[in-house]
Amino acid sequence: NVVSSQKTTASIGIYNAYGIVLNKFTFQLNAGENIIPLDISGLAAGIYHVQLMAIDVRGSARMMVIK
């Protein structure tokens, strides 16, 4: 979940262990709490770095894909 103080455009990048961008998504955030579904069906099992960037929100996390 992502909480934004205003309506804005945001992007999420999914990176592999070498820092290479595998997927990039752009979407609209509404003011308040937002749930962002990501299509990760094309990713192999492994650990990825996810980075979110918007005007008032920035964050990163590790994501594990298990198949």
Short mmCIF file of N, CA, C and O in Angstrom, two decimals:
data_model
loop_
_atom_site.label_atom_id
_atom_site.label_comp_id
_atom_site.label_asym_id
_atom_site.label_seq_id
_atom_site.Cartn_x
_atom_site.Cartn_y
_atom_site.Cartn_z
N ASN A 1 0.84 -1.19 0.00
CA ASN A 1 0.00 0.00 0.00
C ASN A 1 0.88 1.25 0.00
O ASN A 1 1.92 1.27 0.63
N VAL A 2 0.42 2.27 -0.69
CA VAL A 2 1.15 3.53 -0.78
C VAL A 2 0.21 4.66 -0.35
O VAL A 2 -0.91 4.74 -0.82
N VAL A 3 0.68 5.51 0.55
CA VAL A 3 -0.11 6.65 1.01
C VAL A 3 0.48 7.92 0.42
O VAL A 3 1.67 8.18 0.54
N SER A 4 -0.38 8.70 -0.26
CA SER A 4 0.05 9.94 -0.88
C SER A 4 -0.76 11.10 -0.32
O SER A 4 -1.96 10.94 -0.03
N SER A 5 -0.15 12.25 -0.19
CA SER A 5 -0.87 13.41 0.32
C SER A 5 -1.64 14.15 -0.77
O SER A 5 -2.45 15.01 -0.48
N GLN A 6 -1.40 13.77 -2.03
CA GLN A 6 -2.07 14.44 -3.15
C GLN A 6 -2.18 13.51 -4.34
O GLN A 6 -1.50 12.49 -4.41
N LYS A 7 -3.03 13.87 -5.27
CA LYS A 7 -3.13 13.12 -6.51
C LYS A 7 -1.89 13.43 -7.35
O LYS A 7 -1.54 14.59 -7.56
N THR A 8 -1.21 12.37 -7.82
CA THR A 8 0.04 12.56 -8.55
C THR A 8 0.35 11.34 -9.41
O THR A 8 -0.26 10.29 -9.24
N THR A 9 1.30 11.50 -10.30
CA THR A 9 1.79 10.38 -11.11
C THR A 9 2.99 9.77 -10.40
O THR A 9 3.83 10.48 -9.87
N ALA A 10 3.06 8.45 -10.39
CA ALA A 10 4.16 7.75 -9.74
C ALA A 10 4.69 6.67 -10.68
O ALA A 10 4.03 6.27 -11.63
N SER A 11 5.90 6.22 -10.38
CA SER A 11 6.46 5.12 -11.16
C SER A 11 7.09 4.10 -10.21
O SER A 11 7.59 4.45 -9.14
N ILE A 12 7.02 2.85 -10.61
CA ILE A 12 7.66 1.77 -9.87
C ILE A 12 8.61 1.07 -10.83
O ILE A 12 8.24 0.73 -11.96
N GLY A 13 9.82 0.87 -10.38
CA GLY A 13 10.81 0.11 -11.14
C GLY A 13 11.15 -1.16 -10.41
O GLY A 13 11.27 -1.17 -9.18
N ILE A 14 11.29 -2.26 -11.15
CA ILE A 14 11.72 -3.53 -10.57
C ILE A 14 13.10 -3.83 -11.15
O ILE A 14 13.29 -3.85 -12.36
N TYR A 15 14.07 -4.03 -10.25
CA TYR A 15 15.47 -4.20 -10.63
C TYR A 15 15.97 -5.58 -10.19
O TYR A 15 15.58 -6.08 -9.14
N ASN A 16 16.89 -6.15 -10.97
CA ASN A 16 17.50 -7.41 -10.56
C ASN A 16 18.68 -7.12 -9.64
O ASN A 16 18.96 -5.97 -9.30
N ALA A 17 19.41 -8.16 -9.24
CA ALA A 17 20.53 -8.01 -8.30
C ALA A 17 21.67 -7.17 -8.87
O ALA A 17 22.50 -6.65 -8.13
N TYR A 18 21.73 -7.01 -10.20
CA TYR A 18 22.78 -6.23 -10.85
C TYR A 18 22.37 -4.78 -11.08
O TYR A 18 23.11 -4.00 -11.67
N GLY A 19 21.16 -4.41 -10.66
CA GLY A 19 20.68 -3.04 -10.83
C GLY A 19 20.08 -2.75 -12.18
O GLY A 19 19.84 -1.60 -12.53
N ILE A 20 19.82 -3.79 -12.96
CA ILE A 20 19.22 -3.62 -14.29
C ILE A 20 17.71 -3.56 -14.16
O ILE A 20 17.10 -4.38 -13.48
N VAL A 21 17.10 -2.57 -14.82
CA VAL A 21 15.64 -2.42 -14.78
C VAL A 21 15.00 -3.54 -15.59
O VAL A 21 15.29 -3.72 -16.77
N LEU A 22 14.12 -4.29 -14.93
CA LEU A 22 13.41 -5.38 -15.61
C LEU A 22 12.01 -4.96 -16.03
O LEU A 22 11.54 -5.36 -17.09
N ASN A 23 11.35 -4.19 -15.20
CA ASN A 23 10.00 -3.68 -15.49
C ASN A 23 9.88 -2.28 -14.93
O ASN A 23 10.47 -1.96 -13.91
N LYS A 24 9.09 -1.47 -15.60
CA LYS A 24 8.80 -0.12 -15.09
C LYS A 24 7.31 0.14 -15.33
O LYS A 24 6.81 -0.09 -16.43
N PHE A 25 6.63 0.59 -14.30
CA PHE A 25 5.20 0.87 -14.37
C PHE A 25 4.96 2.33 -13.99
O PHE A 25 5.58 2.84 -13.05
N THR A 26 4.07 3.00 -14.69
CA THR A 26 3.65 4.36 -14.37
C THR A 26 2.15 4.33 -14.11
O THR A 26 1.40 3.68 -14.85
N PHE A 27 1.71 5.04 -13.07
CA PHE A 27 0.30 5.01 -12.70
C PHE A 27 -0.06 6.25 -11.91
O PHE A 27 0.82 7.00 -11.49
N GLN A 28 -1.34 6.46 -11.70
CA GLN A 28 -1.85 7.60 -10.94
C GLN A 28 -2.07 7.19 -9.49
O GLN A 28 -2.64 6.15 -9.22
N LEU A 29 -1.59 8.02 -8.58
CA LEU A 29 -1.91 7.87 -7.15
C LEU A 29 -2.99 8.87 -6.81
O LEU A 29 -2.96 10.01 -7.26
N ASN A 30 -3.94 8.46 -6.00
CA ASN A 30 -4.94 9.37 -5.45
C ASN A 30 -4.47 9.81 -4.07
O ASN A 30 -3.64 9.16 -3.45
N ALA A 31 -5.00 10.93 -3.60
CA ALA A 31 -4.69 11.35 -2.24
C ALA A 31 -5.23 10.30 -1.28
O ALA A 31 -6.34 9.81 -1.44
N GLY A 32 -4.41 9.90 -0.31
CA GLY A 32 -4.81 8.86 0.63
C GLY A 32 -4.10 7.55 0.31
O GLY A 32 -3.06 7.52 -0.33
N GLU A 33 -4.71 6.46 0.77
CA GLU A 33 -4.11 5.14 0.61
C GLU A 33 -4.42 4.56 -0.77
O GLU A 33 -5.54 4.63 -1.25
N ASN A 34 -3.39 3.99 -1.40
CA ASN A 34 -3.51 3.40 -2.73
C ASN A 34 -2.99 1.96 -2.69
O ASN A 34 -1.97 1.69 -2.06
N ILE A 35 -3.70 1.07 -3.35
CA ILE A 35 -3.22 -0.30 -3.53
C ILE A 35 -2.77 -0.44 -4.97
O ILE A 35 -3.52 -0.12 -5.89
N ILE A 36 -1.54 -0.90 -5.15
CA ILE A 36 -0.95 -0.96 -6.49
C ILE A 36 -0.68 -2.41 -6.87
O ILE A 36 0.22 -3.04 -6.32
N PRO A 37 -1.46 -2.95 -7.80
CA PRO A 37 -1.19 -4.31 -8.25
C PRO A 37 -0.04 -4.31 -9.26
O PRO A 37 0.03 -3.44 -10.13
N LEU A 38 0.88 -5.24 -9.13
CA LEU A 38 2.00 -5.36 -10.06
C LEU A 38 1.92 -6.71 -10.78
O LEU A 38 1.72 -7.74 -10.13
N ASP A 39 2.12 -6.69 -12.07
CA ASP A 39 2.19 -7.93 -12.85
C ASP A 39 3.63 -8.43 -12.82
O ASP A 39 4.49 -7.88 -13.50
N ILE A 40 3.88 -9.45 -12.03
CA ILE A 40 5.23 -10.01 -11.93
C ILE A 40 5.29 -11.41 -12.54
O ILE A 40 6.23 -12.16 -12.29
N SER A 41 4.30 -11.75 -13.36
CA SER A 41 4.23 -13.09 -13.94
C SER A 41 5.43 -13.41 -14.83
O SER A 41 5.78 -14.58 -14.98
N GLY A 42 6.08 -12.41 -15.39
CA GLY A 42 7.23 -12.66 -16.26
C GLY A 42 8.56 -12.77 -15.53
O GLY A 42 9.59 -13.00 -16.15
N LEU A 43 8.55 -12.61 -14.21
CA LEU A 43 9.80 -12.66 -13.44
C LEU A 43 10.10 -14.09 -13.00
O LEU A 43 9.20 -14.84 -12.59
N ALA A 44 11.36 -14.47 -13.05
CA ALA A 44 11.80 -15.76 -12.56
C ALA A 44 11.86 -15.72 -11.04
O ALA A 44 11.87 -14.65 -10.43
N ALA A 45 11.90 -16.89 -10.43
CA ALA A 45 12.06 -16.95 -8.97
C ALA A 45 13.36 -16.25 -8.59
O ALA A 45 14.38 -16.38 -9.27
N GLY A 46 13.31 -15.48 -7.52
CA GLY A 46 14.51 -14.77 -7.07
C GLY A 46 14.16 -13.56 -6.23
O GLY A 46 13.00 -13.34 -5.90
N ILE A 47 15.17 -12.77 -5.91
CA ILE A 47 15.00 -11.57 -5.10
C ILE A 47 15.21 -10.35 -5.99
O ILE A 47 16.18 -10.29 -6.74
N TYR A 48 14.31 -9.39 -5.86
CA TYR A 48 14.33 -8.19 -6.68
C TYR A 48 14.25 -6.96 -5.79
O TYR A 48 13.79 -7.02 -4.66
N HIS A 49 14.69 -5.83 -6.32
CA HIS A 49 14.60 -4.55 -5.64
C HIS A 49 13.48 -3.76 -6.32
O HIS A 49 13.47 -3.64 -7.55
N VAL A 50 12.56 -3.24 -5.54
CA VAL A 50 11.43 -2.46 -6.06
C VAL A 50 11.58 -1.03 -5.56
O VAL A 50 11.79 -0.80 -4.37
N GLN A 51 11.49 -0.08 -6.48
CA GLN A 51 11.64 1.33 -6.11
C GLN A 51 10.43 2.12 -6.60
O GLN A 51 10.05 2.03 -7.76
N LEU A 52 9.83 2.89 -5.69
CA LEU A 52 8.68 3.74 -5.98
C LEU A 52 9.13 5.19 -5.94
O LEU A 52 9.83 5.59 -5.01
N MET A 53 8.72 5.97 -6.95
CA MET A 53 9.04 7.40 -6.96
C MET A 53 7.81 8.20 -7.39
O MET A 53 7.18 7.88 -8.38
N ALA A 54 7.51 9.23 -6.58
CA ALA A 54 6.46 10.20 -6.89
C ALA A 54 6.88 11.52 -6.26
O ALA A 54 7.90 11.59 -5.59
N ILE A 55 6.09 12.56 -6.47
CA ILE A 55 6.44 13.87 -5.94
C ILE A 55 6.58 13.85 -4.42
O ILE A 55 7.55 14.34 -3.87
N ASP A 56 5.61 13.27 -3.73
CA ASP A 56 5.62 13.31 -2.26
C ASP A 56 5.88 11.96 -1.61
O ASP A 56 5.82 11.83 -0.40
N VAL A 57 6.16 10.93 -2.41
CA VAL A 57 6.36 9.58 -1.89
C VAL A 57 7.58 8.97 -2.55
O VAL A 57 7.72 9.02 -3.77
N ARG A 58 8.45 8.40 -1.74
CA ARG A 58 9.60 7.64 -2.26
C ARG A 58 9.78 6.45 -1.34
O ARG A 58 9.63 6.55 -0.14
N GLY A 59 10.12 5.32 -1.92
CA GLY A 59 10.35 4.15 -1.10
C GLY A 59 10.99 3.04 -1.90
O GLY A 59 11.00 3.06 -3.14
N SER A 60 11.54 2.11 -1.18
CA SER A 60 12.12 0.94 -1.84
C SER A 60 11.94 -0.26 -0.93
O SER A 60 11.76 -0.13 0.28
N ALA A 61 11.96 -1.42 -1.54
CA ALA A 61 11.78 -2.66 -0.79
C ALA A 61 12.38 -3.81 -1.59
O ALA A 61 12.58 -3.71 -2.80
N ARG A 62 12.67 -4.89 -0.87
CA ARG A 62 13.08 -6.11 -1.54
C ARG A 62 11.83 -6.97 -1.73
O ARG A 62 10.94 -6.99 -0.88
N MET A 63 11.77 -7.67 -2.85
CA MET A 63 10.64 -8.53 -3.16
C MET A 63 11.18 -9.90 -3.52
O MET A 63 12.11 -10.02 -4.32
N MET A 64 10.59 -10.94 -2.94
CA MET A 64 10.97 -12.30 -3.26
C MET A 64 9.88 -12.94 -4.10
O MET A 64 8.71 -12.91 -3.72
N VAL A 65 10.27 -13.50 -5.24
CA VAL A 65 9.33 -14.22 -6.12
C VAL A 65 9.63 -15.70 -5.94
O VAL A 65 10.76 -16.14 -6.12
N ILE A 66 8.60 -16.46 -5.57
CA ILE A 66 8.72 -17.90 -5.40
C ILE A 66 7.79 -18.58 -6.40
O ILE A 66 6.61 -18.26 -6.48
N LYS A 67 8.35 -19.50 -7.16
CA LYS A 67 7.52 -20.23 -8.14
C LYS A 67 7.66 -21.71 -7.94
O LYS A 67 8.60 -22.21 -7.45
#
